[in-house]
mmCIF file of C-alpha atoms in Angstrom:
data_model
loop_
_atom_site.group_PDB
_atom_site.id
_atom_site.type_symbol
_atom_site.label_atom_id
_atom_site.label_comp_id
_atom_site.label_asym_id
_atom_site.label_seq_id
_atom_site.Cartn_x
_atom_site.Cartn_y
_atom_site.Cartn_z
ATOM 1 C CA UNK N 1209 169.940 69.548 9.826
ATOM 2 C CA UNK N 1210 169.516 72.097 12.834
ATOM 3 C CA UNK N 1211 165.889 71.582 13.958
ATOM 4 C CA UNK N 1212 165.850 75.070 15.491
ATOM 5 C CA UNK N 1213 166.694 75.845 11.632
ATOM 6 C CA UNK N 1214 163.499 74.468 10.640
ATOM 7 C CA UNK N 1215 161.074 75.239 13.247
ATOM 8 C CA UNK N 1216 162.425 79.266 12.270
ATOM 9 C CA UNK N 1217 161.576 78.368 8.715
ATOM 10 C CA UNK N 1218 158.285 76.870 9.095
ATOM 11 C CA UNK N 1219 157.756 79.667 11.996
ATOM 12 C CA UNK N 1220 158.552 82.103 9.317
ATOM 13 C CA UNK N 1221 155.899 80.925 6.421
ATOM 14 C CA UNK N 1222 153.219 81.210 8.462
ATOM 15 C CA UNK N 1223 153.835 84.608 9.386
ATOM 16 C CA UNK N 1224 154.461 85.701 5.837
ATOM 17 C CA UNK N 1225 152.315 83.636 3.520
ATOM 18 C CA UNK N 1226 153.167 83.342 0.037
ATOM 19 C CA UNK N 1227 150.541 85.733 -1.104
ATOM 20 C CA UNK N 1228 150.990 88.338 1.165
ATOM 21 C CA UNK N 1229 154.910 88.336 0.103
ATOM 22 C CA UNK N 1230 153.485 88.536 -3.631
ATOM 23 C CA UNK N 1231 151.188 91.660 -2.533
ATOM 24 C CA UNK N 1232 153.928 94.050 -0.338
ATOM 25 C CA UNK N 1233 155.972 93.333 -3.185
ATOM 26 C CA UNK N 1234 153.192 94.706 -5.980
ATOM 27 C CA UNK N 1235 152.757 97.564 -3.445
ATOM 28 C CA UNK N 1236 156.337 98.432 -3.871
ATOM 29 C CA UNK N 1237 156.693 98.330 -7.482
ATOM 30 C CA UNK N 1238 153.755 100.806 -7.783
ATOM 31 C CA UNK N 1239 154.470 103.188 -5.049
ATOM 32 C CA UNK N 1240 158.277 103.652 -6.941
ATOM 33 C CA UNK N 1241 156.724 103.770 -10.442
ATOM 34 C CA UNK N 1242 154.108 106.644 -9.169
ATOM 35 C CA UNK N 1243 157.402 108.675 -6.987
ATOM 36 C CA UNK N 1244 158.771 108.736 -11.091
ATOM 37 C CA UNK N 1245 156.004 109.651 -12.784
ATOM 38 C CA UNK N 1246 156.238 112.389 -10.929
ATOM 39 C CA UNK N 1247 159.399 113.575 -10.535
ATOM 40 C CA UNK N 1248 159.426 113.213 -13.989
ATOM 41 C CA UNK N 1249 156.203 115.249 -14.281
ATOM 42 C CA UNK N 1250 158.007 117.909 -12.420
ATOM 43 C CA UNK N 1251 161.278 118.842 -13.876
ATOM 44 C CA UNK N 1252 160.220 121.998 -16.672
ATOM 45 C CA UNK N 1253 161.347 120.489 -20.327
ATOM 46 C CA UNK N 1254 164.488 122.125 -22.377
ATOM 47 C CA UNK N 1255 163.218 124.747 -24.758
ATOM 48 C CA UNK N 1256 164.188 123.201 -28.422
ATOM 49 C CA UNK N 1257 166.272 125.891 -29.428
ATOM 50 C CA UNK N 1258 167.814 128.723 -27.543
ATOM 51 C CA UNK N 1259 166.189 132.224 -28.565
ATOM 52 C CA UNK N 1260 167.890 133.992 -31.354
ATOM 53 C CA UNK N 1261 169.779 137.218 -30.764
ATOM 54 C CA UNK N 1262 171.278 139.898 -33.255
ATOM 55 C CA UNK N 1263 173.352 142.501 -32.771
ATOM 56 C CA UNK N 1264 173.975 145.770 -35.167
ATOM 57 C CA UNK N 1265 177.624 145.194 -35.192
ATOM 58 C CA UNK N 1266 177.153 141.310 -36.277
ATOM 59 C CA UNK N 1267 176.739 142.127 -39.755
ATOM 60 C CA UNK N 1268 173.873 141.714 -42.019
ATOM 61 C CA UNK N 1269 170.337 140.732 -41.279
ATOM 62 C CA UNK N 1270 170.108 138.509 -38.475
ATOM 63 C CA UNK N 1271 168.905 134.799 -39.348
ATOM 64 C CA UNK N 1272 165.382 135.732 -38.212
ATOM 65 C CA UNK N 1273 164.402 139.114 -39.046
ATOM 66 C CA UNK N 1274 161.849 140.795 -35.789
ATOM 67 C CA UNK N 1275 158.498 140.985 -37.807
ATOM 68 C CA UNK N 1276 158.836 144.922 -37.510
ATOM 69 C CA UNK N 1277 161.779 144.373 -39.455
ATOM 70 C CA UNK N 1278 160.243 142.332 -42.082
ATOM 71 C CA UNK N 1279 159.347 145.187 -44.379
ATOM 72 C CA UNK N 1280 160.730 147.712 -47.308
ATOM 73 C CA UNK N 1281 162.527 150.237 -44.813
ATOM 74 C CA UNK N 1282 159.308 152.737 -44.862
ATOM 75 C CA UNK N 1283 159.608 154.548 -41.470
ATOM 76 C CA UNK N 1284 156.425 153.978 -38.827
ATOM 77 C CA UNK N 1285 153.915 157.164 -39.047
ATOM 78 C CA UNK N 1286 153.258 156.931 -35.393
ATOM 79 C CA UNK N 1287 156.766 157.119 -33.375
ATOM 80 C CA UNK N 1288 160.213 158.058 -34.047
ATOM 81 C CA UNK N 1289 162.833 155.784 -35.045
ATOM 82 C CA UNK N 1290 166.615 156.459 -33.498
ATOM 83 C CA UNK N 1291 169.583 154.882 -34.289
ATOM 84 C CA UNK N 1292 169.635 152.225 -31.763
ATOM 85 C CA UNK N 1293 166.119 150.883 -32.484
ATOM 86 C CA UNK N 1294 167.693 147.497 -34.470
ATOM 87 C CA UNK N 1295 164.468 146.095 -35.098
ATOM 88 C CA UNK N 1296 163.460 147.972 -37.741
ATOM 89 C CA UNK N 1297 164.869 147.486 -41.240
ATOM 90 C CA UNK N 1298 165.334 150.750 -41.586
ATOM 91 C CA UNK N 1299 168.198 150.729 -39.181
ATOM 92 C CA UNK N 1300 169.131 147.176 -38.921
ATOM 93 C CA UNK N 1301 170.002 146.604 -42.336
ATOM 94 C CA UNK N 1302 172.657 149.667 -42.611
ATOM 95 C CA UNK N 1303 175.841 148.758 -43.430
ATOM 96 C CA UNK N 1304 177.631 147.867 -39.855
ATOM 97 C CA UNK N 1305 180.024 150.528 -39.885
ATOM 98 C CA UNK N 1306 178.216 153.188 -40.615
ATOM 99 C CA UNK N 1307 175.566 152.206 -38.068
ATOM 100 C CA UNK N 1308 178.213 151.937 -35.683
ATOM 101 C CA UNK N 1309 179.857 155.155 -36.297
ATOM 102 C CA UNK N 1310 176.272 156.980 -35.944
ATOM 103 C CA UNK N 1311 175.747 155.645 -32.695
ATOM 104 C CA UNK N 1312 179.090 156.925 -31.347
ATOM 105 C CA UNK N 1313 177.994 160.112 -32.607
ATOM 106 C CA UNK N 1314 174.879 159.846 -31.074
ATOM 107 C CA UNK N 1315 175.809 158.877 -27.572
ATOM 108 C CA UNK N 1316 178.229 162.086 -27.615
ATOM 109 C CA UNK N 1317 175.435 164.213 -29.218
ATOM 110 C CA UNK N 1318 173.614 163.207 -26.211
ATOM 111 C CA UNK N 1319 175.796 165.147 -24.084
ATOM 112 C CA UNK N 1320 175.291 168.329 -25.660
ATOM 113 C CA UNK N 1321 171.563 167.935 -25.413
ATOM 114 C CA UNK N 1322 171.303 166.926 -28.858
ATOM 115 C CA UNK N 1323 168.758 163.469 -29.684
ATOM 116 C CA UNK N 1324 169.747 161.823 -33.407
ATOM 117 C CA UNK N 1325 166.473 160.676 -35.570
ATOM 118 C CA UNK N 1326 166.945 158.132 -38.179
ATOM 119 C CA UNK N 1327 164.341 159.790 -41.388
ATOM 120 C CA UNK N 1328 165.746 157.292 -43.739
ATOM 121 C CA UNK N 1329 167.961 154.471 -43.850
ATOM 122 C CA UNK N 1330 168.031 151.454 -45.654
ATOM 123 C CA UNK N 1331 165.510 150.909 -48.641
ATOM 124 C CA UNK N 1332 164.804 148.285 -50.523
ATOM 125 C CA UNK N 1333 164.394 148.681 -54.455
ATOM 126 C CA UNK N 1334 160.831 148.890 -54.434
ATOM 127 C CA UNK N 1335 160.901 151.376 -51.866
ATOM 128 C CA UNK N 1336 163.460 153.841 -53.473
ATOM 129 C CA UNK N 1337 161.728 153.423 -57.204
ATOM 130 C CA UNK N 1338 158.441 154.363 -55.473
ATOM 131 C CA UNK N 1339 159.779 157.341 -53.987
ATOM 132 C CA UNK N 1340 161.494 158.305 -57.471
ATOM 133 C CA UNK N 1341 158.286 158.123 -58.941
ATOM 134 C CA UNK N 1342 156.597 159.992 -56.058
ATOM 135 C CA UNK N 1343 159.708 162.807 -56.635
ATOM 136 C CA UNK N 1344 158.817 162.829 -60.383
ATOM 137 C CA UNK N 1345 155.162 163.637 -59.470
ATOM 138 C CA UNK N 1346 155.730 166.412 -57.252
ATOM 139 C CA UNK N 1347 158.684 168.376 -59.193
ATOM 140 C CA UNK N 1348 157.582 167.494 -62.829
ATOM 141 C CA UNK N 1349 160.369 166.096 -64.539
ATOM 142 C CA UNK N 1350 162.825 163.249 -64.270
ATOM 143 C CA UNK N 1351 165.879 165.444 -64.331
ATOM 144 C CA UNK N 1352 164.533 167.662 -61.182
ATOM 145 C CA UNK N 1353 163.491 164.200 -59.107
ATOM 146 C CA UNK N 1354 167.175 163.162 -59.663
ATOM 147 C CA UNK N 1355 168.354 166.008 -57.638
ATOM 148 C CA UNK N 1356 166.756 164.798 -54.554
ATOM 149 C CA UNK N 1357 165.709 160.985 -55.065
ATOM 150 C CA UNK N 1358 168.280 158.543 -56.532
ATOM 151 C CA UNK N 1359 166.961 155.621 -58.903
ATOM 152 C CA UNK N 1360 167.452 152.291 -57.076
ATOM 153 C CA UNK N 1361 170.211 151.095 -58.829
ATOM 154 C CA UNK N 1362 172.714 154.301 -57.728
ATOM 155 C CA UNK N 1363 171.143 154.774 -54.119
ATOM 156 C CA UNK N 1364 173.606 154.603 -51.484
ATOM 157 C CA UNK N 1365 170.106 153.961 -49.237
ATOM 158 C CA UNK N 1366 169.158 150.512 -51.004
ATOM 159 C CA UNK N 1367 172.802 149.216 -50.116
ATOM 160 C CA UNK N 1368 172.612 150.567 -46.697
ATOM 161 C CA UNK N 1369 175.478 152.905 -47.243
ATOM 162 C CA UNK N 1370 173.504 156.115 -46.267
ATOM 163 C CA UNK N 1371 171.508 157.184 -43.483
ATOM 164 C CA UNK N 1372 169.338 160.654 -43.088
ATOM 165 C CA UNK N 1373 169.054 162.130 -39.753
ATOM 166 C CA UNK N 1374 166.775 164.700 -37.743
ATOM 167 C CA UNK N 1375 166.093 167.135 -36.703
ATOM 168 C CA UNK N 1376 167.996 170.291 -37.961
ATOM 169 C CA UNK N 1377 169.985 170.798 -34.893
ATOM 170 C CA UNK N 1378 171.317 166.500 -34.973
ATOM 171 C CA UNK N 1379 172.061 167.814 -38.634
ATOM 172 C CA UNK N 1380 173.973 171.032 -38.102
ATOM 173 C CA UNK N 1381 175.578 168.762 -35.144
ATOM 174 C CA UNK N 1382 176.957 166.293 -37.484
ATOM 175 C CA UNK N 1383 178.205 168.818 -40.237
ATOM 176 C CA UNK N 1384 180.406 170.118 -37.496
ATOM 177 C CA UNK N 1385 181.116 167.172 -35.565
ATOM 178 C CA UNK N 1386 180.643 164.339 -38.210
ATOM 179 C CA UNK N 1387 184.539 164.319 -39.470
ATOM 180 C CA UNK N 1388 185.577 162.909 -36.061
ATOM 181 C CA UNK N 1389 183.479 159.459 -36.672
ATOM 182 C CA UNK N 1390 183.771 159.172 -40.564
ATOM 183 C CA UNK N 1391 180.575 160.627 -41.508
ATOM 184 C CA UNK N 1392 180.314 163.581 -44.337
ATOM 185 C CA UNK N 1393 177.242 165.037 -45.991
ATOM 186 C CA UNK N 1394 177.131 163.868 -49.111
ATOM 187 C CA UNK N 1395 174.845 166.172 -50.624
ATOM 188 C CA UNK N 1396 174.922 170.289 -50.388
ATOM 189 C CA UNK N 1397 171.071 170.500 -51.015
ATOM 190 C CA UNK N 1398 170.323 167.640 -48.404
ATOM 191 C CA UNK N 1399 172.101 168.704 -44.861
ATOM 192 C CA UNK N 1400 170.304 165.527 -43.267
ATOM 193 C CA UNK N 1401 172.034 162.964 -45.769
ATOM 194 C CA UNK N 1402 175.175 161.275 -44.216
ATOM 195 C CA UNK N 1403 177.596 158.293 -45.315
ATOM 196 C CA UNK N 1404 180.903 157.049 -44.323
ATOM 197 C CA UNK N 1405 183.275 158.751 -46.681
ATOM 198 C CA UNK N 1406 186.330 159.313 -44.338
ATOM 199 C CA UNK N 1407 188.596 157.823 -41.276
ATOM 200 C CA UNK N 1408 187.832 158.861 -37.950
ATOM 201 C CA UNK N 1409 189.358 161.982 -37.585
ATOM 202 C CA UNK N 1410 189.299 162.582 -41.321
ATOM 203 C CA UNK N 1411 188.395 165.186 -43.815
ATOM 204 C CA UNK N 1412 185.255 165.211 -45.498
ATOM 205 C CA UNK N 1413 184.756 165.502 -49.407
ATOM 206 C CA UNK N 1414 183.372 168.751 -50.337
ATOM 207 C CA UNK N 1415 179.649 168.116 -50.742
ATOM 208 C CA UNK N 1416 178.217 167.619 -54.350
ATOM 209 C CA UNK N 1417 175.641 170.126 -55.421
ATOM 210 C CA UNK N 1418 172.936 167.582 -55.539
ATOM 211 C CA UNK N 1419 172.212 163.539 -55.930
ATOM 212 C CA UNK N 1420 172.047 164.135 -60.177
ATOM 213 C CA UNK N 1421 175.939 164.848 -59.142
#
């Protein structure tokens, strides 16, 4: 053997003794564990689930209703609702077409100064029998209600097929302008009432007299 070979050797151990080797060797394993911890620490963690989105044109109720939306249809006392405010039942749950064809209409209404109000749209059973009851309280009679409120099994309202607008100038804007989206007053006594009862472009029913028929 190469005694330059071992004096280097021997030269070497004593200026790296066994336990200091052991020690800058700890020191490395903890300095790298600590530079993960917290890069780790750093990097912002993937939300669980991306956040749910509906639109009015995707068809019925989304898969998680807004909590405004979470009621009977009943119309907020203290602002107005239009036709592009989807998170309320009221609107959201309209049939899709229909909804669709009122907001065409009310983006061109726009342009002739004109600002569509949604006074009723959808209702849910319990929300159309209590306003049947409220319409048989205030006229008298059954028969006279019926000319203004339909029960819940016959209203176009609880399946979303029927929407009432404001104020009187959106209405007389939609009896003259309604034909060209579909929409048709349904109702000769009720010139806020609207449905979807034609083509674009096509002609309207005559209105009935009333909602009795």
């Amino acid at each position: 053997m190469n005694d330059n070979h071992v004096v280097n050797r021997s030269t070497a151990a004593r200026r790296f003794p066994g336990w200091m080797t052991a020690g800058i060797g700890a020191f490395l394993v903890l300095t790298l564990s600590a530079i993960w911890v917290v890069t780790t620490r750093s990097e912002p963690a993937a939300p669980a689930t991306a956040p749910a989105e509906h639109s009015p044109d995707s068809g019925g109720a989304p898969a998680e209703v807004p909590a405004e939306a979470a009621d009977d249809g009943e119309l907020p006392g203290d602002r107005e609702i239009t036709p592009f405010d989807t998170r309320h039942a009221a609107v959201t749950r309209l049939d899709k077409r229909l909804l669709k064809a009122v907001q065409a209409a009310a983006r061109d209404a726009r342009g002739d100064g004109i600002e569509f109000v949604v006074t009723s749209g959808w209702r849910s059973k319990e929300h159309q029998k209590r306003l049947l009851e409220e319409g048989i309280e205030k006229y008298g009679s059954l028969e006279k209600a019926r000319e203004f409120v339909n029960t819940p099994e016959k209203s176009t309202h609880v399946s979303g097929k029927a929407v009432d607008i404001g104020p009187t100038d959106a209405d007389d804007w939609l009896i003259r302008h309604g034909f060209a989206y579909g929409l048709c007053q349904v109702y000769a006594n009720e010139m806020w009432h609207f449905e979807l009862l034609a083509g674009p472009g096509g002609t309207c029913p005559d209105p009935l007299n009333n909602a009795a028929g």
